Amino acid sequence: MAALLLVPGMPTVSALATNKLSSAMGTATSAATYYRRVRPSLATALPTALVAAVGSGLGALSAASVPDGVLEPVILVALVLVAGYTILRPTFGEETVLRFSGHRHTVVAALTGAVIGFYDGIAGPGTGAFLVFALVGLLGLAFLEASATAKIINLATNVGALVVFALHGSVLWVLGLTMGLANLAGGYLGARTAVSGGSRFVRIVFLVVVGVLIVRLAWQIFG
């Protein structure tokens, strides 16, 4: 989305809306690839995705009312905390050890989806990282399974926000579809690489992605 904001005259809402279109295309490919190879629990993924999609739609409705630059410092602090916690716990996310069972598991997963879904609709940067971290830290999934589950949920949040933005005429369809074609290839290759590498590899990639996001946001805020 940062690249879209560099386009002269591009409104923030249009950048966010167009990014949702391209992101949905890439996430759909990676979610399908992950599901075929990892088989994450749909009992967790689907209810969470449904709640997250509603939350994302509500967030998208609120996006236009949020002043530019307000959320970035909060996101930066949250990403630093996520990275620090992951680094300080070397065994974090190596294996799936569920912290809840039955309805409690479903409720915690749904609440997680609602909060992060709303965030994705109203802002977006780091949504995938926050989802993976929450699925590992709150639910007890391993990084690989968490990544597979997060892709299904993230697809729902992208679609939920996209529907709202499309109804308001905020999506630049040609630009979004063009970007989406590149995201299709990236999503497929990224998912295959992650599945081959396993949870330890996904953990490393997770930290790299979070690190890049931290640098980008810090530069955006302070640079």
Short mmCIF file of C-alpha atoms in Angstrom, two decimals, residues 1-19 68 169-176 179:
data_model
loop_
_atom_site.label_atom_id
_atom_site.label_comp_id
_atom_site.label_asym_id
_atom_site.label_seq_id
_atom_site.Cartn_x
_atom_site.Cartn_y
_atom_site.Cartn_z
CA MET A 1 0.00 0.00 0.00
CA ALA A 2 2.92 2.35 0.65
CA ALA A 3 3.74 2.35 -3.07
CA LEU A 4 0.16 3.33 -3.91
CA LEU A 5 0.35 6.29 -1.56
CA LEU A 6 3.27 7.60 -3.62
CA VAL A 7 1.01 7.99 -6.67
CA PRO A 8 0.27 11.72 -7.08
CA GLY A 9 -3.24 12.59 -5.94
CA MET A 10 -4.00 9.08 -4.62
CA PRO A 11 -6.44 9.33 -1.69
CA THR A 12 -5.59 7.12 1.29
CA VAL A 13 -8.93 5.29 1.09
CA SER A 14 -8.42 4.51 -2.61
CA ALA A 15 -4.93 3.21 -1.89
CA LEU A 16 -6.27 0.97 0.88
CA ALA A 17 -9.19 -0.21 -1.28
CA THR A 18 -7.06 -1.00 -4.32
CA ASN A 19 -4.52 -2.79 -2.16
CA ASP A 68 -3.64 10.09 8.10
CA GLY A 169 -16.54 3.29 -5.45
CA SER A 170 -13.08 3.51 -3.88
CA VAL A 171 -11.39 0.67 -5.79
CA LEU A 172 -9.16 1.40 -8.81
CA TRP A 173 -9.93 -1.87 -10.58
CA VAL A 174 -7.40 -1.85 -13.43
CA LEU A 175 -4.51 -0.95 -11.13
CA GLY A 176 -5.65 -3.43 -8.48
CA MET A 179 -0.98 -5.66 -9.03
#
